[in-house]
């Protein structure tokens, strides 16, 4: 079938339509210039009338009569004096012109310095986003940066604080190395000394860069509003989690986004691994977890460093043992393995008999190990190793109500064994560390650049296969340390339970620990050295 030709007005009249539109736009601009004084006076009169109505509405009813009489008297006086109406008209027109004058227009685009920054960013991205055989390149030397940057913001210093970058579809955004090169380039060109977040939209070929605020370090140990089986590891960005917690600091009470770790029989991440160098805040995190765990369960603390960082827990209600020596630590872990087996047997018997689980099995048992690599025994000495004793609590702890938390330095992570790495699906990395160290622990790197300053307790957290979250651990120092402030010392001591036995007041050293009575069916194991 032959194609019908288009109407003449559509085939040959496009030029006439374009000229007509340009003529109409020029006429409208000319009319606006001619009528600009009238538009200004009209706008001013409208604003004056609105202000008069607001003033009349705000006048009390008992004063409206005298006010109306005063206005009428003024009008009469103006009408009687020579040239009064003309002067009044000139005064009103002058006030309307002043009121309706054009304000300073809002700046909708970047200034010269900001334009230069955006153009420099564009030129720096050309070698990475341009190819020689692209027929219509989005990036080219001397090209239009407005097409590549769809959104941008600047801070008070004139540096880029938010940027939306469009890139070609052929860019290999699925490769981590390609992403890392672009992120490193934008970080260097946008200004160091700040922390950036990068969000890649592979489907839309968009890259978003934004500057992150520093996480607050003013939060200290306190009672957090959580459900049973929930532990607050720290706090993160507001848009990273859906839940906030009421917290108190020097500024008062407010809501803060918390990183909540869930344990229990239905948890997919029942055990936690914390990695970091000395001084990074790993011990602070374990102290914070211990204070929260004592609200609903019992804890065993094994400190491989032997510096007495957990002396404040010795002899407290719910604290079964605080061990620093290798012999006592291995005995404690052996008792914990036997206790896990006992809990499993008792729970299985109760379910087979159709009875409820005994009450002592519903109370969680927390095993906190700080630097377990220091407790390693020489090979071939015939004594069990700490890794072997942890296999039962790690494998069966979720069903038995046993939670294992380990803190270890990066240099000794390989010595923990495959069992620890397999069953500790909740991970936290603290301190100043490289991207490779973060990825080796969390399984993937964060979508943020390293912070310029790394305070104690600052790092990243990840639960299972979830996203990597920035985290700041609440300050939980040793109350017996002389460097601890009085406010933080009082905060930690107020959270500690009462002591079981009398201890000399003010003694910073832990009291002798009695033998922990083993549950029914098992032999008691002494936890002292």
CSV table of N, CA and C in Angstrom, one decimal, residues 257-380:
chain,number,residue,atom,x,y,z
A,257,UNK,N,19.8,6.6,65.4
A,257,UNK,CA,19.7,5.4,64.6
A,257,UNK,C,20.7,4.4,65.2
A,258,UNK,N,20.2,3.3,65.7
A,258,UNK,CA,21.1,2.3,66.3
A,258,UNK,C,21.3,1.1,65.4
A,259,UNK,N,22.5,0.5,65.6
A,259,UNK,CA,22.8,-0.8,65.0
A,259,UNK,C,22.5,-1.9,66.0
A,260,UNK,N,21.4,-2.6,65.8
A,260,UNK,CA,20.9,-3.6,66.7
A,260,UNK,C,21.2,-5.0,66.2
A,261,UNK,N,21.8,-5.7,67.1
A,261,UNK,CA,22.1,-7.1,66.8
A,261,UNK,C,21.2,-8.0,67.5
A,262,UNK,N,20.5,-9.0,66.7
A,262,UNK,CA,19.5,-9.8,67.3
A,262,UNK,C,20.1,-11.2,67.5
A,263,UNK,N,19.9,-11.8,68.7
A,263,UNK,CA,20.4,-13.1,69.0
A,263,UNK,C,19.1,-14.0,69.3
A,264,UNK,N,19.3,-15.3,69.6
A,264,UNK,CA,18.2,-16.1,70.0
A,264,UNK,C,18.1,-17.3,69.0
A,265,UNK,N,17.1,-18.1,69.3
A,265,UNK,CA,16.9,-19.3,68.5
A,265,UNK,C,16.5,-19.0,67.0
A,266,UNK,N,16.0,-17.9,66.7
A,266,UNK,CA,15.5,-17.5,65.4
A,266,UNK,C,16.5,-16.6,64.7
A,267,UNK,N,17.6,-16.3,65.3
A,267,UNK,CA,18.6,-15.4,64.7
A,267,UNK,C,19.4,-16.1,63.7
A,268,UNK,N,19.7,-15.4,62.6
A,268,UNK,CA,20.5,-16.0,61.5
A,268,UNK,C,22.0,-15.6,61.8
A,269,UNK,N,22.3,-14.7,62.7
A,269,UNK,CA,23.6,-14.3,63.0
A,269,UNK,C,23.8,-14.4,64.6
A,270,UNK,N,23.9,-15.7,65.1
A,270,UNK,CA,23.8,-15.8,66.6
A,270,UNK,C,25.1,-15.5,67.3
A,271,UNK,N,26.3,-15.4,66.5
A,271,UNK,CA,27.5,-15.1,67.2
A,271,UNK,C,28.2,-13.9,66.5
A,272,UNK,N,29.1,-13.2,67.2
A,272,UNK,CA,29.7,-12.0,66.7
A,272,UNK,C,31.2,-12.1,66.7
A,273,UNK,N,31.8,-11.5,65.7
A,273,UNK,CA,33.3,-11.4,65.6
A,273,UNK,C,33.6,-10.0,65.4
A,274,UNK,N,34.5,-9.5,66.3
A,274,UNK,CA,35.0,-8.1,66.3
A,274,UNK,C,36.5,-8.1,66.0
A,275,UNK,N,36.9,-7.3,65.0
A,275,UNK,CA,38.3,-7.2,64.6
A,275,UNK,C,38.7,-5.8,64.7
A,276,UNK,N,40.0,-5.6,65.1
A,276,UNK,CA,40.6,-4.3,65.2
A,276,UNK,C,41.9,-4.3,65.9
A,277,UNK,N,42.7,-3.3,65.6
A,277,UNK,CA,44.0,-3.2,66.3
A,277,UNK,C,43.9,-2.7,67.7
A,278,UNK,N,44.9,-2.9,68.5
A,278,UNK,CA,44.8,-2.4,69.9
A,278,UNK,C,44.6,-0.9,69.9
A,279,UNK,N,43.6,-0.5,70.8
A,279,UNK,CA,43.3,0.9,70.9
A,279,UNK,C,42.1,1.3,70.0
A,280,UNK,N,41.6,0.4,69.2
A,280,UNK,CA,40.5,0.7,68.3
A,280,UNK,C,39.1,0.7,68.9
A,281,UNK,N,39.0,0.2,70.1
A,281,UNK,CA,37.7,0.2,70.8
A,281,UNK,C,37.0,-1.2,70.8
A,282,UNK,N,37.7,-2.3,70.5
A,282,UNK,CA,37.1,-3.6,70.6
A,282,UNK,C,36.8,-4.0,72.0
A,283,UNK,N,37.7,-3.7,73.0
A,283,UNK,CA,37.4,-3.9,74.4
A,283,UNK,C,36.2,-3.1,74.9
A,284,UNK,N,36.1,-1.9,74.4
A,284,UNK,CA,35.0,-1.0,74.8
A,284,UNK,C,33.7,-1.6,74.3
A,285,UNK,N,33.7,-2.2,73.1
A,285,UNK,CA,32.5,-2.8,72.5
A,285,UNK,C,32.1,-4.0,73.3
A,286,UNK,N,33.1,-4.9,73.7
A,286,UNK,CA,32.8,-6.0,74.6
A,286,UNK,C,32.2,-5.6,75.9
A,287,UNK,N,32.7,-4.6,76.5
A,287,UNK,CA,32.2,-4.1,77.8
A,287,UNK,C,30.8,-3.6,77.6
A,288,UNK,N,30.5,-2.9,76.5
A,288,UNK,CA,29.1,-2.5,76.3
A,288,UNK,C,28.1,-3.7,76.1
A,289,UNK,N,28.6,-4.7,75.4
A,289,UNK,CA,27.8,-5.9,75.2
A,289,UNK,C,27.6,-6.6,76.5
A,290,UNK,N,28.6,-6.7,77.4
A,290,UNK,CA,28.5,-7.4,78.7
A,290,UNK,C,27.5,-6.7,79.6
A,291,UNK,N,27.5,-5.3,79.6
A,291,UNK,CA,26.5,-4.6,80.4
A,291,UNK,C,25.1,-4.8,79.9
A,292,UNK,N,24.9,-5.0,78.6
A,292,UNK,CA,23.5,-5.2,78.1
A,292,UNK,C,23.1,-6.7,78.3
A,293,UNK,N,24.1,-7.6,78.2
A,293,UNK,CA,23.8,-9.0,78.4
A,293,UNK,C,23.4,-9.4,79.8
A,294,UNK,N,24.0,-8.6,80.8
A,294,UNK,CA,23.7,-8.9,82.2
A,294,UNK,C,22.2,-8.6,82.6
A,295,UNK,N,21.5,-7.9,81.8
A,295,UNK,CA,20.1,-7.5,82.1
A,295,UNK,C,19.2,-8.8,81.9
A,296,UNK,N,19.6,-9.7,81.1
A,296,UNK,CA,18.8,-10.8,80.8
A,296,UNK,C,19.5,-12.2,80.9
A,297,UNK,N,20.8,-12.2,81.1
A,297,UNK,CA,21.5,-13.5,81.1
A,297,UNK,C,22.7,-13.5,81.9
A,298,UNK,N,23.5,-14.6,81.8
A,298,UNK,CA,24.8,-14.7,82.5
A,298,UNK,C,25.9,-14.6,81.5
A,299,UNK,N,27.1,-14.2,82.0
A,299,UNK,CA,28.2,-14.0,81.1
A,299,UNK,C,29.4,-14.7,81.7
A,300,UNK,N,30.3,-15.1,80.7
A,300,UNK,CA,31.6,-15.6,81.0
A,300,UNK,C,32.6,-14.8,80.2
A,301,UNK,N,33.6,-14.2,80.9
A,301,UNK,CA,34.6,-13.3,80.3
A,301,UNK,C,35.9,-14.0,80.3
A,302,UNK,N,36.5,-14.1,79.2
A,302,UNK,CA,37.9,-14.6,79.0
A,302,UNK,C,38.7,-13.5,78.4
A,303,UNK,N,39.7,-13.0,79.1
A,303,UNK,CA,40.6,-11.9,78.6
A,303,UNK,C,42.0,-12.5,78.3
A,304,UNK,N,42.3,-12.5,77.1
A,304,UNK,CA,43.6,-13.1,76.7
A,304,UNK,C,44.7,-12.1,76.9
A,305,UNK,N,44.5,-10.8,76.9
A,305,UNK,CA,45.6,-9.8,77.0
A,305,UNK,C,46.1,-9.8,78.5
A,306,UNK,N,45.2,-10.1,79.5
A,306,UNK,CA,45.6,-10.1,80.9
A,306,UNK,C,45.9,-8.8,81.4
A,307,UNK,N,45.3,-7.7,80.9
A,307,UNK,CA,45.5,-6.3,81.5
A,307,UNK,C,44.5,-5.9,82.5
A,308,UNK,N,43.5,-6.8,82.8
A,308,UNK,CA,42.5,-6.4,83.8
A,308,UNK,C,41.5,-5.4,83.3
A,309,UNK,N,41.1,-5.4,82.0
A,309,UNK,CA,40.2,-4.5,81.5
A,309,UNK,C,38.7,-4.8,81.9
A,310,UNK,N,38.5,-6.0,82.4
A,310,UNK,CA,37.2,-6.4,82.9
A,310,UNK,C,37.1,-6.6,84.4
A,311,UNK,N,38.0,-6.0,85.1
A,311,UNK,CA,38.0,-6.2,86.6
A,311,UNK,C,36.7,-5.7,87.2
A,312,UNK,N,36.0,-4.7,86.6
A,312,UNK,CA,34.8,-4.2,87.2
A,312,UNK,C,33.7,-5.2,87.2
A,313,UNK,N,33.8,-6.3,86.4
A,313,UNK,CA,32.7,-7.3,86.4
A,313,UNK,C,32.9,-8.4,87.4
A,314,UNK,N,34.1,-8.5,88.0
A,314,UNK,CA,34.4,-9.6,88.9
A,314,UNK,C,33.4,-9.6,90.1
A,315,UNK,N,32.8,-10.7,90.4
A,315,UNK,CA,32.0,-10.9,91.6
A,315,UNK,C,30.6,-10.3,91.5
A,316,UNK,N,30.2,-9.8,90.3
A,316,UNK,CA,28.9,-9.2,90.1
A,316,UNK,C,27.8,-10.3,89.8
A,317,UNK,N,26.6,-10.0,90.1
A,317,UNK,CA,25.5,-10.9,89.9
A,317,UNK,C,25.4,-11.1,88.4
A,318,UNK,N,25.3,-12.4,88.0
A,318,UNK,CA,25.2,-12.8,86.6
A,318,UNK,C,26.6,-13.1,86.0
A,319,UNK,N,27.7,-12.7,86.6
A,319,UNK,CA,29.0,-12.9,86.0
A,319,UNK,C,29.5,-14.2,86.6
A,320,UNK,N,29.6,-15.2,85.8
A,320,UNK,CA,30.0,-16.5,86.3
A,320,UNK,C,31.5,-16.6,86.5
A,321,UNK,N,32.3,-15.9,85.6
A,321,UNK,CA,33.8,-15.9,85.8
A,321,UNK,C,34.4,-14.8,84.9
A,322,UNK,N,35.5,-14.3,85.4
A,322,UNK,CA,36.4,-13.4,84.7
A,322,UNK,C,37.8,-14.0,84.7
A,323,UNK,N,38.2,-14.5,83.6
A,323,UNK,CA,39.5,-15.3,83.5
A,323,UNK,C,40.5,-14.5,82.7
A,324,UNK,N,41.8,-14.5,83.2
A,324,UNK,CA,42.9,-13.9,82.4
A,324,UNK,C,44.0,-14.9,82.1
A,325,UNK,N,44.1,-15.9,82.9
A,325,UNK,CA,45.2,-16.9,82.7
A,325,UNK,C,44.8,-18.0,81.8
A,326,UNK,N,45.8,-18.6,81.1
A,326,UNK,CA,45.5,-19.7,80.2
A,326,UNK,C,44.8,-20.9,80.8
A,327,UNK,N,45.3,-21.3,82.0
A,327,UNK,CA,44.7,-22.5,82.6
A,327,UNK,C,43.2,-22.3,83.0
A,328,UNK,N,43.0,-21.2,83.7
A,328,UNK,CA,41.6,-20.9,84.0
A,328,UNK,C,40.7,-20.6,82.8
A,329,UNK,N,41.2,-20.0,81.8
A,329,UNK,CA,40.4,-19.8,80.6
A,329,UNK,C,40.0,-21.1,79.9
A,330,UNK,N,41.0,-22.0,79.8
A,330,UNK,CA,40.6,-23.3,79.2
A,330,UNK,C,39.6,-24.1,80.0
A,331,UNK,N,39.7,-24.0,81.3
A,331,UNK,CA,38.8,-24.7,82.2
A,331,UNK,C,37.4,-24.0,82.0
A,332,UNK,N,37.3,-22.7,81.9
A,332,UNK,CA,36.1,-22.0,81.7
A,332,UNK,C,35.4,-22.4,80.4
A,333,UNK,N,36.2,-22.4,79.3
A,333,UNK,CA,35.7,-22.8,78.0
A,333,UNK,C,35.2,-24.3,78.0
A,334,UNK,N,36.0,-25.1,78.7
A,334,UNK,CA,35.5,-26.5,78.8
A,334,UNK,C,34.2,-26.7,79.5
A,335,UNK,N,34.0,-25.9,80.6
A,335,UNK,CA,32.7,-25.9,81.3
A,335,UNK,C,31.6,-25.3,80.4
A,336,UNK,N,31.9,-24.3,79.6
A,336,UNK,CA,31.0,-23.7,78.7
A,336,UNK,C,30.5,-24.8,77.6
A,337,UNK,N,31.5,-25.6,77.1
A,337,UNK,CA,31.1,-26.6,76.1
A,337,UNK,C,30.2,-27.7,76.8
A,338,UNK,N,30.6,-28.1,78.0
A,338,UNK,CA,29.7,-29.0,78.7
A,338,UNK,C,28.3,-28.5,79.0
A,339,UNK,N,28.3,-27.2,79.3
A,339,UNK,CA,27.0,-26.5,79.6
A,339,UNK,C,26.1,-26.5,78.4
A,340,UNK,N,26.8,-26.2,77.2
A,340,UNK,CA,26.0,-26.2,76.0
A,340,UNK,C,25.4,-27.6,75.7
A,341,UNK,N,26.2,-28.6,75.9
A,341,UNK,CA,25.7,-30.0,75.7
A,341,UNK,C,24.5,-30.3,76.7
A,342,UNK,N,24.7,-29.9,77.9
A,342,UNK,CA,23.6,-30.1,78.9
A,342,UNK,C,22.3,-29.4,78.5
A,343,UNK,N,22.5,-28.2,78.0
A,343,UNK,CA,21.3,-27.4,77.6
A,343,UNK,C,20.6,-28.1,76.4
A,344,UNK,N,21.4,-28.6,75.5
A,344,UNK,CA,20.8,-29.3,74.4
A,344,UNK,C,20.0,-30.6,74.8
A,345,UNK,N,20.6,-31.3,75.7
A,345,UNK,CA,20.0,-32.6,76.2
A,345,UNK,C,18.7,-32.3,76.9
A,346,UNK,N,18.8,-31.3,77.9
A,346,UNK,CA,17.6,-31.0,78.7
A,346,UNK,C,16.5,-30.5,77.8
A,347,UNK,N,16.8,-29.6,76.8
A,347,UNK,CA,15.8,-29.1,75.9
A,347,UNK,C,15.2,-30.2,75.1
A,348,UNK,N,16.0,-31.1,74.6
A,348,UNK,CA,15.5,-32.2,73.8
A,348,UNK,C,14.5,-33.1,74.6
A,349,UNK,N,14.9,-33.4,75.9
A,349,UNK,CA,14.1,-34.2,76.7
A,349,UNK,C,12.7,-33.5,77.0
A,350,UNK,N,12.8,-32.2,77.3
A,350,UNK,CA,11.5,-31.5,77.5
A,350,UNK,C,10.6,-31.5,76.3
A,351,UNK,N,11.2,-31.4,75.1
A,351,UNK,CA,10.3,-31.4,73.9
A,351,UNK,C,9.7,-32.8,73.7
A,352,UNK,N,10.5,-33.8,73.9
A,352,UNK,CA,10.0,-35.1,73.7
A,352,UNK,C,8.9,-35.5,74.7
A,353,UNK,N,9.0,-35.0,75.9
A,353,UNK,CA,8.0,-35.2,76.9
A,353,UNK,C,6.8,-34.3,76.8
A,354,UNK,N,6.9,-33.3,75.9
A,354,UNK,CA,5.8,-32.4,75.8
A,354,UNK,C,5.8,-31.3,76.9
A,355,UNK,N,6.9,-31.2,77.6
A,355,UNK,CA,6.9,-30.2,78.8
A,355,UNK,C,7.6,-28.9,78.3
A,356,UNK,N,7.3,-27.8,79.0
A,356,UNK,CA,8.0,-26.6,78.7
A,356,UNK,C,9.5,-26.7,79.0
A,357,UNK,N,10.3,-25.9,78.3
A,357,UNK,CA,11.7,-25.9,78.5
A,357,UNK,C,12.0,-25.3,79.9
A,358,UNK,N,12.9,-26.0,80.7
A,358,UNK,CA,13.2,-25.5,82.0
A,358,UNK,C,13.6,-24.0,82.0
A,359,UNK,N,13.4,-23.4,83.1
A,359,UNK,CA,13.6,-21.9,83.2
A,359,UNK,C,15.1,-21.6,83.1
A,360,UNK,N,16.0,-22.5,83.6
A,360,UNK,CA,17.4,-22.1,83.5
A,360,UNK,C,17.9,-22.2,82.1
A,361,UNK,N,17.2,-22.9,81.2
A,361,UNK,CA,17.7,-23.0,79.8
A,361,UNK,C,17.2,-21.8,79.0
A,362,UNK,N,16.2,-21.1,79.5
A,362,UNK,CA,15.8,-19.9,78.7
A,362,UNK,C,16.6,-18.6,79.0
A,363,UNK,N,17.4,-18.7,80.1
A,363,UNK,CA,18.3,-17.6,80.4
A,363,UNK,C,19.6,-17.7,79.6
A,364,UNK,N,19.9,-16.7,78.7
A,364,UNK,CA,21.0,-16.8,77.8
A,364,UNK,C,22.3,-16.9,78.5
A,365,UNK,N,23.3,-17.6,78.0
A,365,UNK,CA,24.7,-17.6,78.4
A,365,UNK,C,25.6,-17.0,77.4
A,366,UNK,N,26.3,-15.9,77.8
A,366,UNK,CA,27.1,-15.2,76.9
A,366,UNK,C,28.6,-15.5,77.2
A,367,UNK,N,29.4,-15.9,76.2
A,367,UNK,CA,30.8,-16.2,76.3
A,367,UNK,C,31.5,-15.1,75.6
A,368,UNK,N,32.2,-14.2,76.3
A,368,UNK,CA,33.0,-13.1,75.7
A,368,UNK,C,34.5,-13.4,75.8
A,369,UNK,N,35.1,-13.4,74.6
A,369,UNK,CA,36.5,-13.7,74.5
A,369,UNK,C,37.2,-12.5,73.9
A,370,UNK,N,38.2,-12.0,74.6
A,370,UNK,CA,38.9,-10.8,74.2
A,370,UNK,C,40.4,-11.3,73.9
A,371,UNK,N,40.8,-11.3,72.7
A,371,UNK,CA,42.2,-11.7,72.3
A,371,UNK,C,42.4,-13.2,72.6
A,372,UNK,N,41.6,-14.1,72.1
A,372,UNK,CA,41.8,-15.6,72.4
A,372,UNK,C,43.1,-16.1,71.8
A,373,UNK,N,43.7,-15.4,70.9
A,373,UNK,CA,45.0,-15.9,70.3
A,373,UNK,C,46.1,-16.0,71.4
A,374,UNK,N,46.0,-15.1,72.4
A,374,UNK,CA,47.0,-15.1,73.5
A,374,UNK,C,46.9,-16.3,74.3
A,375,UNK,N,45.8,-17.1,74.3
A,375,UNK,CA,45.6,-18.3,75.1
A,375,UNK,C,46.0,-19.5,74.3
A,376,UNK,N,46.6,-19.4,73.1
A,376,UNK,CA,46.9,-20.6,72.4
A,376,UNK,C,48.0,-21.4,73.1
A,377,UNK,N,47.8,-22.7,73.0
A,377,UNK,CA,48.7,-23.7,73.7
A,377,UNK,C,49.7,-24.2,72.6
A,378,UNK,N,50.9,-24.6,73.0
A,378,UNK,CA,51.8,-25.1,72.1
A,378,UNK,C,51.3,-26.4,71.5
A,379,UNK,N,51.6,-26.7,70.3
A,379,UNK,CA,51.1,-27.9,69.6
A,379,UNK,C,51.8,-29.1,70.2
A,380,UNK,N,51.0,-30.2,70.5
A,380,UNK,CA,51.5,-31.4,71.0
A,380,UNK,C,51.6,-31.5,72.5
